[in-house]
Tab-separated table of C-alpha atoms in Angstrom:
chain	number	residue	atom	x	y	z
A	20	MET	CA	-156.967	51.062	-249.948
A	21	ALA	CA	-153.307	50.061	-248.794
A	22	TRP	CA	-154.338	50.714	-244.885
A	23	PHE	CA	-156.914	48.105	-245.344
A	24	ILE	CA	-155.017	45.356	-247.523
A	25	PHE	CA	-151.860	45.676	-245.092
A	26	PRO	CA	-153.730	44.048	-241.748
A	27	ILE	CA	-155.226	41.557	-243.927
A	28	LEU	CA	-151.774	40.764	-245.643
A	29	CYS	CA	-150.265	40.614	-241.993
A	30	VAL	CA	-152.842	38.170	-240.615
A	31	PHE	CA	-152.418	36.072	-243.893
A	32	LEU	CA	-148.527	35.739	-243.473
A	33	SER	CA	-148.629	35.158	-239.708
A	34	THR	CA	-151.106	32.153	-240.289
A	35	LEU	CA	-148.892	30.996	-243.178
A	36	PHE	CA	-146.080	30.855	-241.164
A	37	ILE	CA	-147.717	29.219	-237.962
A	38	PHE	CA	-149.123	26.445	-240.324
A	39	SER	CA	-146.029	25.921	-242.025
A	40	PHE	CA	-144.211	25.962	-238.729
A	41	LEU	CA	-146.623	23.294	-237.396
A	42	PHE	CA	-146.556	21.312	-240.520
A	43	LEU	CA	-142.709	21.147	-240.646
A	44	ARG	CA	-142.604	20.303	-236.866
A	45	ALA	CA	-145.183	17.373	-237.487
A	46	SER	CA	-143.063	16.230	-240.388
A	47	ARG	CA	-140.162	16.038	-238.255
A	48	PHE	CA	-141.856	14.121	-235.248
A	49	ARG	CA	-143.165	11.812	-237.795
A	50	ARG	CA	-139.438	10.899	-238.965
A	51	LEU	CA	-138.584	10.315	-235.343
A	52	ARG	CA	-139.760	6.948	-233.555
A	53	LEU	CA	-141.719	8.557	-230.823
A	54	PRO	CA	-142.781	6.322	-227.858
A	55	PRO	CA	-146.370	5.147	-228.758
A	56	GLY	CA	-149.357	6.651	-227.090
A	57	ASN	CA	-152.172	9.209	-227.663
A	58	LEU	CA	-152.143	12.890	-227.431
A	59	GLY	CA	-155.603	13.198	-226.774
A	60	LEU	CA	-157.956	16.467	-227.636
A	61	PRO	CA	-156.264	19.478	-229.261
A	62	LEU	CA	-154.944	21.629	-226.448
A	63	ILE	CA	-156.324	19.998	-223.823
A	64	GLY	CA	-154.674	16.627	-224.402
A	65	GLU	CA	-155.384	13.936	-221.985
A	66	SER	CA	-155.134	16.373	-218.910
A	67	LEU	CA	-158.674	16.078	-217.751
A	68	GLN	CA	-158.597	12.368	-217.445
A	69	LEU	CA	-155.638	12.600	-215.554
A	70	ILE	CA	-157.189	15.159	-213.076
A	71	SER	CA	-160.269	13.195	-213.084
A	72	ALA	CA	-158.535	9.884	-211.810
A	73	TYR	CA	-156.306	11.517	-209.597
A	74	LYS	CA	-159.090	13.181	-207.783
A	75	THR	CA	-160.048	9.810	-206.723
A	76	GLU	CA	-158.843	7.308	-204.301
A	77	ASN	CA	-157.777	4.939	-207.053
A	78	PRO	CA	-155.819	6.957	-209.808
A	79	GLU	CA	-153.805	3.932	-211.065
A	80	PRO	CA	-156.255	3.034	-213.784
A	81	PHE	CA	-155.042	6.104	-215.831
A	82	VAL	CA	-151.672	4.833	-215.920
A	83	ASP	CA	-152.286	1.013	-215.767
A	84	GLU	CA	-154.699	1.210	-219.022
A	85	ARG	CA	-151.806	3.256	-220.927
A	86	VAL	CA	-149.004	0.762	-219.778
A	87	ARG	CA	-151.075	-1.912	-221.055
A	88	ARG	CA	-151.651	-0.649	-224.406
A	89	PHE	CA	-148.347	1.326	-224.940
A	90	GLY	CA	-145.807	-0.076	-222.781
A	91	PRO	CA	-144.268	1.525	-219.767
A	92	VAL	CA	-142.943	4.678	-221.604
A	93	PHE	CA	-145.544	6.231	-223.458
A	94	THR	CA	-146.483	9.448	-225.377
A	95	THR	CA	-149.354	11.657	-223.778
A	96	HIS	CA	-150.287	15.290	-223.596
A	97	LEU	CA	-150.578	17.049	-220.434
A	98	PHE	CA	-151.115	20.771	-219.023
A	99	GLY	CA	-150.564	22.112	-222.493
A	100	GLU	CA	-147.527	20.179	-223.672
A	101	PRO	CA	-146.648	16.766	-225.261
A	102	THR	CA	-145.139	14.817	-222.659
A	103	VAL	CA	-143.451	11.348	-222.428
A	104	PHE	CA	-144.638	9.429	-219.368
A	105	SER	CA	-142.215	7.172	-217.969
A	106	ALA	CA	-143.638	4.271	-215.551
A	107	ASP	CA	-140.295	2.547	-215.774
A	108	TRP	CA	-137.715	2.613	-213.284
A	109	GLU	CA	-134.617	2.399	-215.471
A	110	THR	CA	-136.087	5.234	-217.719
A	111	ASN	CA	-136.750	7.361	-214.690
A	112	ARG	CA	-133.355	6.346	-213.082
A	113	PHE	CA	-131.682	7.639	-216.623
A	114	ILE	CA	-133.660	10.938	-216.386
A	115	LEU	CA	-132.481	11.672	-212.879
A	116	GLN	CA	-128.950	10.838	-213.604
A	117	ASN	CA	-128.703	12.980	-216.870
A	118	GLU	CA	-130.090	16.378	-214.918
A	119	GLU	CA	-128.613	19.251	-216.787
A	120	LYS	CA	-126.984	17.023	-219.425
A	121	LEU	CA	-129.801	15.769	-221.207
A	122	PHE	CA	-132.632	17.111	-219.193
A	123	GLU	CA	-133.565	20.322	-217.725
A	124	CYS	CA	-136.129	20.999	-214.846
A	125	SER	CA	-139.302	22.084	-216.042
A	126	TYR	CA	-142.673	22.573	-214.157
A	127	PRO	CA	-146.327	23.913	-215.051
A	128	GLY	CA	-146.223	27.744	-215.094
A	129	SER	CA	-148.382	27.849	-211.816
A	130	ILE	CA	-145.729	26.101	-209.708
A	131	SER	CA	-143.023	28.259	-211.415
A	132	ASN	CA	-145.002	31.479	-210.626
A	133	LEU	CA	-145.714	30.667	-207.225
A	134	LEU	CA	-142.248	29.365	-206.072
A	135	GLY	CA	-140.315	32.114	-207.770
A	136	LYS	CA	-137.502	31.869	-210.233
A	137	HIS	CA	-134.831	31.838	-207.813
A	138	SER	CA	-136.480	28.904	-205.707
A	139	LEU	CA	-134.075	25.768	-205.469
A	140	LEU	CA	-136.717	23.811	-207.297
A	141	LEU	CA	-136.160	25.893	-210.357
A	142	MET	CA	-132.375	26.789	-210.237
A	143	LYS	CA	-130.064	25.376	-212.619
A	144	GLY	CA	-126.306	25.024	-213.383
A	145	ASN	CA	-123.801	25.966	-210.774
A	146	LEU	CA	-126.053	27.876	-208.946
A	147	HIS	CA	-128.221	25.049	-208.139
A	148	LYS	CA	-125.214	22.955	-207.254
A	149	ARG	CA	-124.133	25.515	-204.790
A	150	MET	CA	-127.284	26.009	-203.166
A	151	HIS	CA	-128.522	22.326	-203.140
A	152	SER	CA	-125.045	21.587	-201.431
A	153	LEU	CA	-125.777	24.453	-198.738
A	154	THR	CA	-129.325	23.207	-198.244
A	155	MET	CA	-127.997	19.531	-197.481
A	156	SER	CA	-125.394	20.834	-195.252
A	157	PHE	CA	-127.990	22.089	-192.870
A	158	ALA	CA	-129.974	18.838	-192.485
A	159	ASN	CA	-127.123	16.007	-192.716
A	160	SER	CA	-127.072	13.566	-189.647
A	161	SER	CA	-124.582	15.393	-187.591
A	162	ILE	CA	-126.201	18.693	-187.706
A	163	ILE	CA	-129.659	16.983	-187.044
A	164	ARG	CA	-127.969	15.134	-183.820
A	165	ASP	CA	-126.278	18.058	-182.437
A	166	HIS	CA	-128.470	20.799	-183.132
A	167	LEU	CA	-131.999	20.105	-184.692
A	168	LEU	CA	-133.126	17.091	-182.701
A	169	VAL	CA	-133.725	19.068	-179.569
A	170	ASP	CA	-136.131	21.406	-181.502
A	171	VAL	CA	-137.714	18.853	-183.328
A	172	ASP	CA	-138.770	16.803	-180.037
A	173	ARG	CA	-139.672	19.869	-178.074
A	174	LEU	CA	-142.204	21.695	-180.776
A	175	ILE	CA	-143.534	18.206	-181.428
A	176	ARG	CA	-144.302	17.574	-177.697
A	177	LEU	CA	-145.422	21.202	-177.474
A	178	ASN	CA	-148.151	20.819	-179.841
A	179	MET	CA	-149.540	17.742	-178.788
A	180	ASP	CA	-149.837	19.012	-175.298
A	181	SER	CA	-152.960	20.812	-176.606
A	182	TRP	CA	-154.462	17.719	-178.087
A	183	THR	CA	-157.774	16.692	-176.675
A	184	GLY	CA	-160.999	15.091	-178.090
A	185	ARG	CA	-161.617	15.400	-181.749
A	186	ILE	CA	-158.841	16.971	-183.858
A	187	PHE	CA	-158.079	17.050	-187.682
A	188	LEU	CA	-154.492	15.294	-187.681
A	189	MET	CA	-153.732	16.800	-191.141
A	190	GLU	CA	-154.008	20.384	-189.952
A	191	GLU	CA	-152.141	19.372	-186.527
A	192	ALA	CA	-149.481	17.844	-188.670
A	193	LYS	CA	-149.198	20.575	-190.752
A	194	LYS	CA	-148.966	23.199	-187.958
A	195	ILE	CA	-145.887	20.990	-186.360
A	196	THR	CA	-143.850	20.665	-189.645
A	197	PHE	CA	-144.590	24.541	-190.499
A	198	GLU	CA	-143.331	25.432	-187.168
A	199	LEU	CA	-140.121	23.239	-187.679
A	200	ALA	CA	-139.383	24.586	-190.910
A	201	VAL	CA	-139.543	28.391	-189.776
A	202	LYS	CA	-137.395	27.384	-186.764
A	203	GLN	CA	-134.727	25.716	-188.860
A	204	LEU	CA	-134.950	28.389	-191.425
A	205	MET	CA	-135.366	31.610	-189.613
A	206	SER	CA	-135.053	30.867	-185.915
A	207	PHE	CA	-138.675	31.695	-185.151
A	208	ASP	CA	-140.530	30.244	-182.319
A	209	PRO	CA	-144.289	29.812	-182.853
A	210	CYS	CA	-146.200	32.971	-182.435
A	211	GLU	CA	-148.692	34.937	-184.040
A	212	TRP	CA	-146.615	35.684	-187.275
A	213	THR	CA	-146.052	32.021	-187.823
A	214	GLU	CA	-149.783	31.402	-187.748
A	215	LYS	CA	-150.553	34.115	-190.073
A	216	LEU	CA	-147.858	33.123	-192.377
A	217	MET	CA	-149.122	29.569	-192.471
A	218	LYS	CA	-152.503	30.449	-193.466
A	219	GLU	CA	-151.123	32.271	-196.653
A	220	TYR	CA	-148.887	29.344	-197.525
A	221	LEU	CA	-152.076	27.089	-197.719
A	222	LEU	CA	-153.497	29.595	-200.291
A	223	VAL	CA	-150.125	29.337	-202.073
A	224	ILE	CA	-150.224	25.703	-202.307
A	225	GLY	CA	-153.778	25.520	-203.245
A	226	GLY	CA	-152.765	27.238	-206.547
A	227	PHE	CA	-149.768	24.784	-207.621
A	228	PHE	CA	-151.914	22.829	-210.498
A	229	THR	CA	-154.155	25.580	-211.583
A	230	ILE	CA	-154.268	27.401	-215.016
A	231	PRO	CA	-151.765	30.129	-214.533
A	232	PHE	CA	-153.968	33.051	-215.760
A	233	LEU	CA	-155.444	35.433	-213.474
A	234	LEU	CA	-158.709	36.111	-215.329
A	235	LEU	CA	-159.228	32.254	-215.574
A	236	SER	CA	-158.832	30.725	-212.204
A	237	SER	CA	-160.087	32.398	-208.955
A	238	THR	CA	-157.777	29.976	-207.216
A	239	TYR	CA	-154.840	30.953	-208.807
A	240	ARG	CA	-155.541	34.502	-208.382
A	241	ARG	CA	-155.899	33.995	-204.578
A	242	ALA	CA	-152.612	31.995	-204.624
A	243	ILE	CA	-150.701	35.022	-206.248
A	244	HIS	CA	-152.100	37.310	-203.712
A	245	ALA	CA	-151.264	34.916	-200.817
A	246	ARG	CA	-147.613	34.696	-202.486
A	247	SER	CA	-147.153	38.530	-202.433
A	248	LYS	CA	-148.265	38.647	-199.148
A	249	VAL	CA	-145.643	35.713	-198.297
A	250	ALA	CA	-142.721	37.543	-199.806
A	251	GLU	CA	-143.456	40.957	-198.248
A	252	ALA	CA	-143.338	39.119	-194.727
A	253	LEU	CA	-140.257	37.282	-195.569
A	254	ASN	CA	-138.607	40.560	-197.150
A	255	LEU	CA	-138.942	42.202	-194.215
A	256	VAL	CA	-137.121	39.370	-192.182
A	257	VAL	CA	-134.451	39.410	-194.536
A	258	ARG	CA	-133.807	43.292	-194.505
A	259	GLU	CA	-133.982	43.245	-190.551
A	260	ARG	CA	-131.343	40.348	-190.625
A	261	ARG	CA	-128.981	41.768	-193.235
A	262	LYS	CA	-128.955	44.721	-191.065
A	263	GLU	CA	-128.076	42.757	-187.911
A	264	SER	CA	-125.401	41.130	-189.671
A	265	TYR	CA	-123.942	44.328	-190.524
A	266	GLU	CA	-123.710	44.923	-186.872
A	267	GLY	CA	-122.187	41.788	-186.248
A	268	LYS	CA	-125.277	39.945	-185.036
A	269	THR	CA	-125.451	36.525	-186.586
A	270	LYS	CA	-127.678	33.397	-186.172
A	271	LYS	CA	-126.762	29.946	-187.104
A	272	ASP	CA	-129.698	29.130	-189.249
A	273	MET	CA	-130.238	28.944	-192.962
A	274	LEU	CA	-130.899	32.575	-193.334
A	275	GLY	CA	-127.515	33.355	-191.453
A	276	ALA	CA	-125.805	31.132	-194.130
A	277	LEU	CA	-127.535	33.102	-196.973
A	278	LEU	CA	-126.732	36.259	-195.783
A	279	ALA	CA	-123.297	35.302	-195.141
A	280	GLY	CA	-122.174	33.570	-198.253
A	281	GLU	CA	-119.327	34.518	-200.355
A	282	ASP	CA	-121.508	35.090	-203.653
A	283	ALA	CA	-123.981	37.774	-202.288
A	284	LEU	CA	-127.763	36.996	-202.970
A	285	SER	CA	-130.313	39.621	-203.382
A	286	ASP	CA	-133.120	39.833	-200.792
A	287	ASP	CA	-135.360	38.722	-203.645
A	288	GLN	CA	-133.220	35.447	-204.355
A	289	ILE	CA	-133.151	34.893	-200.697
A	290	VAL	CA	-136.982	35.382	-200.138
A	291	ASP	CA	-137.783	32.987	-203.305
A	292	PHE	CA	-135.312	30.547	-201.898
A	293	LEU	CA	-136.893	30.526	-198.391
A	294	LEU	CA	-140.320	30.522	-199.791
A	295	ALA	CA	-139.975	27.332	-201.487
A	296	LEU	CA	-137.894	25.434	-198.779
A	297	LEU	CA	-140.782	26.257	-196.634
A	298	VAL	CA	-143.348	24.501	-198.751
A	299	ALA	CA	-140.895	21.748	-199.169
A	300	GLY	CA	-140.095	21.508	-195.300
A	301	TYR	CA	-143.647	21.281	-194.458
A	302	GLU	CA	-146.196	20.003	-196.982
A	303	THR	CA	-144.893	16.727	-197.857
A	304	THR	CA	-143.725	15.767	-194.194
A	305	SER	CA	-147.174	16.670	-192.816
A	306	THR	CA	-148.962	14.653	-195.379
A	307	THR	CA	-146.504	11.738	-194.612
A	308	MET	CA	-147.144	11.877	-191.115
A	309	THR	CA	-151.023	12.137	-191.467
A	310	LEU	CA	-151.035	8.896	-193.941
A	311	ALA	CA	-148.528	6.774	-191.766
A	312	VAL	CA	-151.251	7.145	-188.933
A	313	LYS	CA	-154.121	6.443	-191.470
A	314	PHE	CA	-152.317	3.223	-192.659
A	315	LEU	CA	-151.295	2.317	-189.112
A	316	THR	CA	-154.824	2.592	-187.806
A	317	ALA	CA	-156.058	0.177	-190.696
A	318	THR	CA	-153.145	-2.497	-189.971
A	319	PRO	CA	-153.566	-3.420	-186.277
A	320	LEU	CA	-150.879	-5.716	-186.062
A	321	ALA	CA	-148.232	-2.867	-187.382
A	322	LEU	CA	-149.516	-0.555	-184.973
A	323	ALA	CA	-149.001	-2.936	-181.968
A	324	GLN	CA	-145.571	-3.630	-183.196
A	325	LEU	CA	-144.432	-0.085	-183.497
A	326	GLN	CA	-146.134	0.791	-179.852
A	327	GLU	CA	-143.927	-2.240	-178.471
A	328	GLU	CA	-140.634	-0.690	-180.070
A	329	HIS	CA	-141.348	2.794	-178.590
A	330	GLU	CA	-142.822	1.693	-175.212
A	331	GLN	CA	-139.057	0.287	-174.871
A	332	ILE	CA	-137.239	3.316	-175.865
A	333	ARG	CA	-139.477	5.390	-173.456
A	334	ALA	CA	-138.935	2.846	-170.360
A	335	ARG	CA	-135.035	3.484	-171.152
A	336	LYS	CA	-135.484	7.209	-170.711
A	337	LYS	CA	-136.495	9.286	-167.512
A	338	GLN	CA	-139.994	10.715	-167.861
A	339	SER	CA	-139.078	14.259	-168.608
A	340	GLU	CA	-135.980	13.380	-170.631
A	341	ASP	CA	-135.834	14.767	-174.242
A	342	LEU	CA	-135.461	12.072	-176.952
A	343	GLN	CA	-131.887	11.544	-177.715
A	344	TRP	CA	-130.159	10.473	-180.792
A	345	ASN	CA	-129.563	6.781	-179.586
A	346	GLY	CA	-133.171	6.790	-179.143
A	347	TYR	CA	-133.965	7.868	-182.543
A	348	LYS	CA	-131.563	5.365	-183.952
A	349	SER	CA	-133.270	2.513	-181.911
A	350	MET	CA	-136.333	2.392	-184.206
A	351	PRO	CA	-135.985	-0.352	-186.771
A	352	PHE	CA	-139.624	-1.010	-187.057
A	353	THR	CA	-140.275	2.670	-187.349
A	354	GLN	CA	-138.158	2.891	-190.520
A	355	CYS	CA	-139.737	0.317	-192.046
A	356	VAL	CA	-143.354	1.976	-191.495
A	357	VAL	CA	-141.779	5.213	-192.899
A	358	ASN	CA	-140.606	3.542	-196.112
A	359	GLU	CA	-143.895	1.897	-196.547
A	360	THR	CA	-145.902	5.040	-196.193
A	361	LEU	CA	-143.608	6.778	-198.463
A	362	ARG	CA	-143.878	3.928	-201.058
A	363	VAL	CA	-147.778	3.602	-200.765
A	364	ALA	CA	-148.501	7.301	-200.475
A	365	ASN	CA	-146.176	8.527	-202.853
A	366	ILE	CA	-146.561	12.303	-201.643
A	367	ILE	CA	-144.382	13.273	-204.642
A	368	SER	CA	-145.755	11.064	-207.653
A	369	GLY	CA	-142.948	12.149	-209.829
A	370	VAL	CA	-140.924	14.889	-211.534
A	371	PHE	CA	-141.234	16.871	-214.597
A	372	ARG	CA	-138.078	17.463	-216.917
A	373	ARG	CA	-137.549	18.746	-220.402
A	374	ALA	CA	-135.494	17.323	-223.162
A	375	LYS	CA	-132.460	19.580	-223.971
A	376	THR	CA	-131.897	17.582	-227.271
A	377	ASP	CA	-133.438	14.524	-229.245
A	378	ILE	CA	-132.801	11.617	-226.787
A	379	ASN	CA	-132.746	8.124	-227.563
A	380	ILE	CA	-133.990	5.639	-225.113
A	381	LYS	CA	-135.539	2.151	-224.903
A	382	GLY	CA	-135.569	2.303	-228.753
A	383	TYR	CA	-137.595	5.638	-228.851
A	384	THR	CA	-136.764	9.244	-229.522
A	385	ILE	CA	-137.787	11.963	-227.147
A	386	PRO	CA	-137.775	15.229	-229.157
A	387	LYS	CA	-136.118	18.342	-228.075
A	388	GLY	CA	-138.149	20.621	-226.218
A	389	TRP	CA	-140.582	17.946	-224.943
A	390	LYS	CA	-141.801	17.136	-221.520
A	391	VAL	CA	-140.979	14.482	-219.487
A	392	PHE	CA	-142.565	12.981	-216.466
A	393	ALA	CA	-140.808	10.492	-214.476
A	394	SER	CA	-143.450	8.673	-212.497
A	395	PHE	CA	-142.404	7.369	-208.955
A	396	ARG	CA	-145.628	6.308	-208.006
A	397	ALA	CA	-146.103	3.962	-211.165
A	398	VAL	CA	-142.746	2.326	-210.338
A	399	HIS	CA	-143.547	2.238	-206.471
A	400	LEU	CA	-147.108	0.452	-207.066
A	401	ASN	CA	-145.732	-2.034	-209.626
A	402	HIS	CA	-145.941	-5.586	-208.558
A	403	ASP	CA	-142.876	-6.647	-210.720
A	404	HIS	CA	-140.711	-4.566	-207.980
A	405	PHE	CA	-142.927	-5.037	-204.686
A	406	LYS	CA	-145.046	-8.048	-204.061
A	407	ASP	CA	-148.584	-7.008	-203.549
A	408	ALA	CA	-147.580	-3.558	-204.044
A	409	ARG	CA	-150.909	-1.867	-203.388
A	410	THR	CA	-150.917	-3.178	-200.170
A	411	PHE	CA	-149.680	-1.485	-196.745
A	412	ASN	CA	-146.749	-4.122	-195.453
A	413	PRO	CA	-144.139	-2.345	-193.609
A	414	TRP	CA	-142.598	-6.043	-192.719
A	415	ARG	CA	-141.557	-5.921	-196.345
A	416	TRP	CA	-138.328	-3.639	-195.388
A	417	GLN	CA	-137.088	-5.913	-192.713
A	418	GLN	CA	-133.906	-7.641	-193.821
A	419	ASN	CA	-134.526	-10.998	-194.950
A	420	GLY	CA	-138.125	-10.329	-194.475
A	421	SER	CA	-140.849	-11.933	-196.642
A	422	GLY	CA	-142.408	-10.089	-199.581
A	423	THR	CA	-139.582	-8.189	-200.525
A	424	THR	CA	-138.727	-8.103	-204.260
A	425	SER	CA	-137.819	-4.652	-205.072
A	426	THR	CA	-135.204	-3.583	-207.135
A	427	VAL	CA	-132.547	-1.539	-205.856
A	428	HIS	CA	-133.131	1.618	-207.609
A	429	ALA	CA	-137.132	1.157	-207.797
A	430	PHE	CA	-137.676	3.255	-204.531
A	431	THR	CA	-137.130	6.982	-205.187
A	432	PRO	CA	-139.374	8.682	-202.705
A	433	PHE	CA	-137.011	11.674	-202.594
A	434	GLY	CA	-136.217	11.672	-206.173
A	435	GLY	CA	-132.452	11.160	-207.159
A	436	GLY	CA	-129.473	12.344	-209.014
A	437	SER	CA	-128.274	16.115	-208.420
A	438	ARG	CA	-131.900	16.971	-207.274
A	439	LEU	CA	-132.128	14.327	-204.491
A	440	CYS	CA	-134.232	16.215	-201.717
A	441	PRO	CA	-132.019	17.667	-199.480
A	442	GLY	CA	-133.890	17.201	-196.443
A	443	TYR	CA	-134.818	13.605	-196.826
A	444	GLU	CA	-132.964	12.615	-193.492
A	445	LEU	CA	-134.401	15.698	-191.531
A	446	ALA	CA	-137.864	14.537	-192.886
A	447	ARG	CA	-137.253	10.848	-191.525
A	448	VAL	CA	-136.136	12.195	-188.284
A	449	GLU	CA	-139.396	14.348	-187.906
A	450	LEU	CA	-141.656	11.491	-188.949
A	451	SER	CA	-140.023	8.965	-186.486
A	452	ILE	CA	-140.270	11.409	-183.521
A	453	PHE	CA	-143.741	12.220	-184.321
A	454	LEU	CA	-144.960	8.591	-184.382
A	455	HIS	CA	-142.857	8.169	-181.257
A	456	HIS	CA	-144.668	10.640	-179.015
A	457	LEU	CA	-148.141	10.010	-180.650
A	458	VAL	CA	-148.021	5.960	-179.680
A	459	THR	CA	-146.493	6.626	-176.357
A	460	ARG	CA	-148.958	9.288	-175.467
A	461	PHE	CA	-152.432	8.625	-177.135
A	462	SER	CA	-154.507	6.277	-178.305
A	463	TRP	CA	-156.949	7.192	-180.956
A	464	VAL	CA	-160.065	6.227	-183.331
A	465	PRO	CA	-161.082	7.745	-186.752
A	466	ALA	CA	-163.915	10.246	-186.110
A	467	GLU	CA	-165.458	9.624	-189.596
A	468	ASP	CA	-164.397	7.912	-192.945
A	469	ASP	CA	-161.909	9.704	-194.822
A	470	LYS	CA	-160.657	8.904	-198.405
A	471	LEU	CA	-157.064	9.789	-200.142
A	472	VAL	CA	-157.362	12.003	-203.061
A	473	PHE	CA	-154.415	12.907	-205.249
A	474	PHE	CA	-154.827	16.117	-206.999
A	475	PRO	CA	-153.971	19.069	-206.679
A	476	THR	CA	-151.571	17.471	-203.981
A	477	THR	CA	-152.046	14.278	-202.115
A	478	ARG	CA	-154.171	14.380	-199.049
A	479	THR	CA	-157.333	13.025	-197.259
A	480	GLN	CA	-160.636	14.594	-198.290
A	481	LYS	CA	-161.606	15.523	-194.652
A	482	ARG	CA	-158.194	16.273	-192.977
A	483	TYR	CA	-158.278	12.957	-191.455
A	484	PRO	CA	-160.308	13.609	-188.143
A	485	ILE	CA	-159.544	11.475	-185.216
A	486	TYR	CA	-160.593	11.272	-181.472
A	487	VAL	CA	-157.693	11.373	-179.433
A	488	MET	CA	-157.614	9.824	-175.838
A	489	PRO	CA	-153.869	10.579	-173.493
A	490	LYS	CA	-152.633	7.608	-172.080
A	491	LYS	CA	-151.533	7.554	-168.471
A	492	ASP	CA	-148.024	7.327	-167.785
A	493	SER	CA	-147.334	4.109	-166.041
A	494	ARG	CA	-144.201	5.393	-164.809
A	495	GLN	CA	-146.132	8.275	-163.034
A	496	CYS	CA	-148.459	5.882	-161.677
A	497	LYS	CA	-145.734	3.775	-160.061
A	498	ASP	CA	-144.230	7.019	-158.473
A	499	SER	CA	-147.569	8.114	-157.253
A	500	ASP	CA	-148.128	4.589	-155.694
A	501	GLN	CA	-144.805	4.941	-154.010
A	502	GLU	CA	-145.319	8.481	-152.433
A	503	GLU	CA	-148.819	7.183	-151.253
A	504	HIS	CA	-147.269	4.058	-149.417
A	505	MET	CA	-144.396	6.437	-147.963
A	506	THR	CA	-146.989	8.684	-147.005
A	507	GLU	CA	-149.056	6.167	-145.051
A	508	LYS	CA	-145.750	4.682	-143.486
A	509	VAL	CA	-144.828	8.014	-141.856
A	510	GLY	CA	-148.468	8.823	-140.614
A	511	PHE	CA	-149.423	11.808	-142.710
């Protein structure tokens, strides 16, 4: 009979251990002063309510309702874990400034699995500091001015050369930013290889906020399969470039720096690093490009002022001349448009962190091991920091302009602290040059109504279809008139 009793005893003891653990943990939490809130249903928590809200054009009620009931820092249960949700700029800043000290990076399993453990997003400690510094060194203002600007200008113009009739702006913007990212990271110009790679990337990103179990989610399965194909393609590039570096052939791009580093990285580490940077380099920027156009289209006065600024810049340069650094620095209203697009759209709505120890803040305790979500979106759309916060108003960013009531630290579209987005300055340049060529070369109208949704990522439902009409260059007209006049004068 012993063989029969033993399994039952094991199950009983295991069950007793689990219930004892849960009881002790619950008792401990009761002793702590947790932020008020609601953990929702067992296991599921409030994840379904959040997802449902963010799949609409107006997800704010999910946060607004809880802030009204519990205050700007509240407890909820998201993606399988108890989570402290912060809609408070001071708490967000505290979280960002205490990276590695009190908090550590923590993201849903689906994102971690798809990006890879060696991605910059998931790196920790000294390795993260070193790789973050390296990435920033490839995207600072002097590097952009002296090396990257010419490619940004060229590739944007090259893509726009094929625009005619009805286009899906979201797709076109993704193509531009992906080609820019591949060029900057690995020195590849647009080709069939980059097109195939981008198609796989779209599948990878689609799996970011899915259940990370192959049997439960077909989207996640497709994403994992696509991730394997991307990693394989990048591995071939890394191996070939490593071979070239042994032969003394080097390129001044990110991959070249990774291969030449003093602390040697393995091929797998480099592949994870590049894979994640490609996601960061094109997904967020392309969405911001699209939404800037959408918001400007709905705000004719802002569009007219932007067009005037860029027509003045164009008038100062020759017709075939590339946009120069001094041209980029002559775009004050464009920077207002970029800031306001980032604030309203909130492409990155916030960041997940995990408490490394019990943390006291705002009179409450965040238990060790709990997740924390610092919501940038909730702060950016808070009327206490920005007047008429849910209205697109680029003039609020003008010096001494009316309507600006923002707190200095309330605007965090690129995060902050040691994990400040290393490509934030390059993203601004790409957005500005994109808008320059768009408004000076084209007029456009929406092809149909399109709505914003915010889950699994911020995007428009229909990829923002528009009809584009090329503008006739007035300088070219003047040159043609002069040639015609001269032709008549000499009797041809």
